[in-house]
GROMACS .gro file of C-alpha atoms in nm:
model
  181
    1UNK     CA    1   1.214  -1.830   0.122
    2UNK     CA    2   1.295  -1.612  -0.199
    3UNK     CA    3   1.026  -1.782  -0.371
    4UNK     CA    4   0.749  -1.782  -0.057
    5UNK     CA    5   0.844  -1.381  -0.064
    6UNK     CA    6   0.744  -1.359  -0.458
    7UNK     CA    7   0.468  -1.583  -0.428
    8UNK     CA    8   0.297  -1.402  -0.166
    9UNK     CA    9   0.375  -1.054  -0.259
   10UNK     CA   10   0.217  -1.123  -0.629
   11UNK     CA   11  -0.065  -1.232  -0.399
   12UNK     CA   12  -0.068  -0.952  -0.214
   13UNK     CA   13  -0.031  -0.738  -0.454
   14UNK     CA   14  -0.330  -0.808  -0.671
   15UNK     CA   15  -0.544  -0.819  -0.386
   16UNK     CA   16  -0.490  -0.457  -0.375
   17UNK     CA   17  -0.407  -0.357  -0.717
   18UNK     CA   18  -0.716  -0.541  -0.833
   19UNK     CA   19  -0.975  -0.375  -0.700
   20UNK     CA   20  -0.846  -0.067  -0.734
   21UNK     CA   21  -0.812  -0.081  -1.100
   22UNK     CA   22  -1.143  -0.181  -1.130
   23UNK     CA   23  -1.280   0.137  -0.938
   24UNK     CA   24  -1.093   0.322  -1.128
   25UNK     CA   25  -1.232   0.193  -1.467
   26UNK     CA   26  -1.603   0.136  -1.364
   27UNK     CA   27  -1.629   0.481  -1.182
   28UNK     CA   28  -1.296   0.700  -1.302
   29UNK     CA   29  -1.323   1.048  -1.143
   30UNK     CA   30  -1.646   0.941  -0.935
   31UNK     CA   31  -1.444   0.684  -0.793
   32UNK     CA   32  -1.440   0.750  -0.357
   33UNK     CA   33  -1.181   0.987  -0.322
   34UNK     CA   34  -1.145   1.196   0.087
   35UNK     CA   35  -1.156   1.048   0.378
   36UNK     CA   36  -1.385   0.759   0.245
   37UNK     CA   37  -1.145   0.714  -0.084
   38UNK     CA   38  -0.832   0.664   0.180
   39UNK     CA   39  -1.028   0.448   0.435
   40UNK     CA   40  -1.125   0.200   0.143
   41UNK     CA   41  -0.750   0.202   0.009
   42UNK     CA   42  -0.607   0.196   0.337
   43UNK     CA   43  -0.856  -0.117   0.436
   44UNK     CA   44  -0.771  -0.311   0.111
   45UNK     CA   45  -0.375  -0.254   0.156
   46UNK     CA   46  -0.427  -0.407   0.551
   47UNK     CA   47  -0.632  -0.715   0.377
   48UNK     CA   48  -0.397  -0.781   0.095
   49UNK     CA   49  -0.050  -0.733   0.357
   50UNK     CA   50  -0.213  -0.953   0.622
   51UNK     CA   51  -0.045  -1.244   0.375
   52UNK     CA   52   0.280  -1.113   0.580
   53UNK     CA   53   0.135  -1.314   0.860
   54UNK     CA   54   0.015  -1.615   0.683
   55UNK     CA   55   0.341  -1.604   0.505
   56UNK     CA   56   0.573  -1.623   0.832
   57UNK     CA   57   0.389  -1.832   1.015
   58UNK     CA   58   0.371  -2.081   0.732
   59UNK     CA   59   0.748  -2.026   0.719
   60UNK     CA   60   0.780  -2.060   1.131
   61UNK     CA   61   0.568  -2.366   1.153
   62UNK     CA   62   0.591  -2.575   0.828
   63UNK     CA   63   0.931  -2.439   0.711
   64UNK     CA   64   1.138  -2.400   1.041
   65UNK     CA   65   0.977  -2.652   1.275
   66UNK     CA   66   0.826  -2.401   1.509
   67UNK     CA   67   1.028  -2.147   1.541
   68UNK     CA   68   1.158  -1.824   1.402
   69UNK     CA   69   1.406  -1.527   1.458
   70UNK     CA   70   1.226  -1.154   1.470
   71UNK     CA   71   1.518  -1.036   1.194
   72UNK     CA   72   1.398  -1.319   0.921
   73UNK     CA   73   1.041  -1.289   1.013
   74UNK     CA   74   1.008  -0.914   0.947
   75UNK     CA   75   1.279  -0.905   0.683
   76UNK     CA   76   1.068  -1.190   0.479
   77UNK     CA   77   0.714  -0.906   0.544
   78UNK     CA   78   0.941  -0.662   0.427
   79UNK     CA   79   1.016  -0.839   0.089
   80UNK     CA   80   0.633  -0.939   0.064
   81UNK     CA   81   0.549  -0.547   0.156
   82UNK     CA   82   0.797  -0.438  -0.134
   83UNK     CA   83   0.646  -0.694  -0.393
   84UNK     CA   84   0.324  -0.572  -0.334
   85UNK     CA   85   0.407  -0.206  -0.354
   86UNK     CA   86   0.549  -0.257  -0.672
   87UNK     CA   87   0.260  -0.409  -0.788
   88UNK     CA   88   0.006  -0.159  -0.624
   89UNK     CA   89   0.242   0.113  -0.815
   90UNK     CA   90   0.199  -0.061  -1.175
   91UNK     CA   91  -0.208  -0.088  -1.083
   92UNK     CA   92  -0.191   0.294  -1.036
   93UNK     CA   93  -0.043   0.339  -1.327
   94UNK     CA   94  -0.269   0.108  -1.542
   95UNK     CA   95  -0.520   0.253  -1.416
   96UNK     CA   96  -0.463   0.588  -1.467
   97UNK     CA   97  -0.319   0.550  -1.839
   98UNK     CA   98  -0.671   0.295  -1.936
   99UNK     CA   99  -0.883   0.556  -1.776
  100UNK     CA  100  -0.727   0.889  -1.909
  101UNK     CA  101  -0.818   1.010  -1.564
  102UNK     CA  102  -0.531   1.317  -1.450
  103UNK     CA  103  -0.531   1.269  -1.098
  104UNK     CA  104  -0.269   1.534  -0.998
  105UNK     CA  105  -0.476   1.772  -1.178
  106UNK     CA  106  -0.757   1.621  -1.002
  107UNK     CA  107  -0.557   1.661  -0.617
  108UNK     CA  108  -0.491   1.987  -0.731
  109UNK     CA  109  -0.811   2.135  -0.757
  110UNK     CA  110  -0.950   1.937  -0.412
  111UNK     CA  111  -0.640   2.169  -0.247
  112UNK     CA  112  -0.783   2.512  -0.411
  113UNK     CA  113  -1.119   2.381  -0.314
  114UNK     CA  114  -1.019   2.300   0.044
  115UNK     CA  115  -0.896   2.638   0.064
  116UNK     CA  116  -1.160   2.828  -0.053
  117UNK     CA  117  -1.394   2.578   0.200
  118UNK     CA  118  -1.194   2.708   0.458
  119UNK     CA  119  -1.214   3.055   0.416
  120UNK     CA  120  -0.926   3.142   0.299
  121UNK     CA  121  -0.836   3.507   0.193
  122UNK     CA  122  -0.744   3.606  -0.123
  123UNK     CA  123  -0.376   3.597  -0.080
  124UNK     CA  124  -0.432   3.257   0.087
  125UNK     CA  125  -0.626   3.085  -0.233
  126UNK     CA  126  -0.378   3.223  -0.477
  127UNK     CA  127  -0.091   3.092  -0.280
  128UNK     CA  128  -0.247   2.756  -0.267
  129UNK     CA  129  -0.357   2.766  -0.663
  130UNK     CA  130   0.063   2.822  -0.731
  131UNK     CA  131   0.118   2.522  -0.487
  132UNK     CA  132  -0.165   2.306  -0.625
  133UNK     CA  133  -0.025   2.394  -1.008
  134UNK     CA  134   0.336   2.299  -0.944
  135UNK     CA  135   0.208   1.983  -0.724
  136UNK     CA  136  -0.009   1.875  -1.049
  137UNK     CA  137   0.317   1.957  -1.290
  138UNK     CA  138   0.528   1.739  -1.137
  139UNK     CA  139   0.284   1.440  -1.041
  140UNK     CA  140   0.250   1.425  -1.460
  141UNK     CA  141   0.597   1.283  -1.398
  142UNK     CA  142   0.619   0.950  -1.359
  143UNK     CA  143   0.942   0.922  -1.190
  144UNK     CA  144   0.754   1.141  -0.972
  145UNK     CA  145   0.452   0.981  -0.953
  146UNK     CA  146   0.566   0.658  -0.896
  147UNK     CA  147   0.772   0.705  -0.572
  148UNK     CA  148   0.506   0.877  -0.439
  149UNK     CA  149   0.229   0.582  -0.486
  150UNK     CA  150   0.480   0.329  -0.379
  151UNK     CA  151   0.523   0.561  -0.021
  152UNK     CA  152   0.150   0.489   0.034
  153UNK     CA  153   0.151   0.114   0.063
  154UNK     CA  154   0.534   0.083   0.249
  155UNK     CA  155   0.420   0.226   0.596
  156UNK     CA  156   0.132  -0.055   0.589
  157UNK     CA  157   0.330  -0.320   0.490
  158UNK     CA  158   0.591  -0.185   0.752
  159UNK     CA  159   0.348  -0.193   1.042
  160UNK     CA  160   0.239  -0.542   0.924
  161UNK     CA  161   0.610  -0.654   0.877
  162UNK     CA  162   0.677  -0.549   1.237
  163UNK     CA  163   0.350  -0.637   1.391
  164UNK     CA  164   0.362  -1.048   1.262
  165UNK     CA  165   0.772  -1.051   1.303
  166UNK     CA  166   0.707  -0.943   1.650
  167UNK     CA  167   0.396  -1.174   1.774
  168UNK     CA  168   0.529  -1.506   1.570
  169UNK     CA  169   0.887  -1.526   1.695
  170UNK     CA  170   0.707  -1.637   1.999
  171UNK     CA  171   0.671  -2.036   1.955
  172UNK     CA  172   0.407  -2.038   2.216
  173UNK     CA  173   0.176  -1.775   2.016
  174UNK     CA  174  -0.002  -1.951   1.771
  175UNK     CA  175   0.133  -2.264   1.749
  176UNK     CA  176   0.148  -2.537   1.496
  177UNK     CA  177  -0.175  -2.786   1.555
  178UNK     CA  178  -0.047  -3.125   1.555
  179UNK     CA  179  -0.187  -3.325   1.224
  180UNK     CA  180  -0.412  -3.613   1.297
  181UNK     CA  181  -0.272  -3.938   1.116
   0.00000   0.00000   0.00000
């Protein structure tokens, strides 16, 4: 099972990371960032975990015969999930050292500029500057940094996990098609 986990979180795991380093290189700072930026990320981590479920129920048919406990089922996503993230963080990183973009310097001045948007006063804006600097300071650190990319991709590839552990440790649902000899 270890090596099913690897296999398919390596899989995973470029099918987000790749794409994402390539945005990153062809368009740097004009890459989609906002709402559309986080629906496109968001969309590509769901397409690359959904090798969770392909994953378990290769392992509940093929593997097992049929069947499969919820605790190895989601405990095998969760190992496929942490692969990936791993790999999603070292695309992040690529990318951002190959592209020279500064991205917490970047998030930084969205917040100002969501403030100001917003109408907010004086008092308000230079608040949020302070916030924005000391947000930007510490994202420069990569034991920092790093944590906080891998946090984006976990809650996806816990969902997923929890989702496929939950529908395929029901025989019934899906089941193995008989081979034709």
């Amino acid at each position: 099972m270890l090596q099913r986990i690897l296999t398919n979180g390596v899989i995973a795991g470029l099918i987000v990371g790749v794409p994402m380093v390539l945005l990153t290189l062809t368009l740097g700072e004009a890459a989609p960032s906002g709402a559309l930026g986080m629906a496109i990320g968001y969309t590509t981590m769901l397409v690359a975990l959904s090798v969770i479920f392909l994953a378990i129920k290769h392992q509940r048919d093929v593997v097992n015969g049929g069947v499969i406990k919820f605790l190895p089922a989601f405990l095998m996503g969760l190992g496929i999930s942490a692969v990936a993230g791993v790999l999603y963080v070292l695309a992040w990183e690529a990318s951002l050292v190959v592209s020279g973009m500064d991205f917490g310097a970047l998030y930084a001045e969205h917040l100002v500029e969501a403030a100001k948007a917003r109408g907010a006063t004086e008092a308000e804006i230079a608040a949020e500057i302070a916030k924005a600097e000391e947000f930007a300071k510490m994202y420069a650190n990569p034991f920092f940094r790093m944590p906080i990319t891998f946090t984006e991709i976990l809650p996806v590839g816990l969902i997923v996990s929890l989702i496929s552990a939950l529908l395929l440790r029901n025989s019934r649902f899906m089941p193995a098609r008989a081979r034709a000899a």
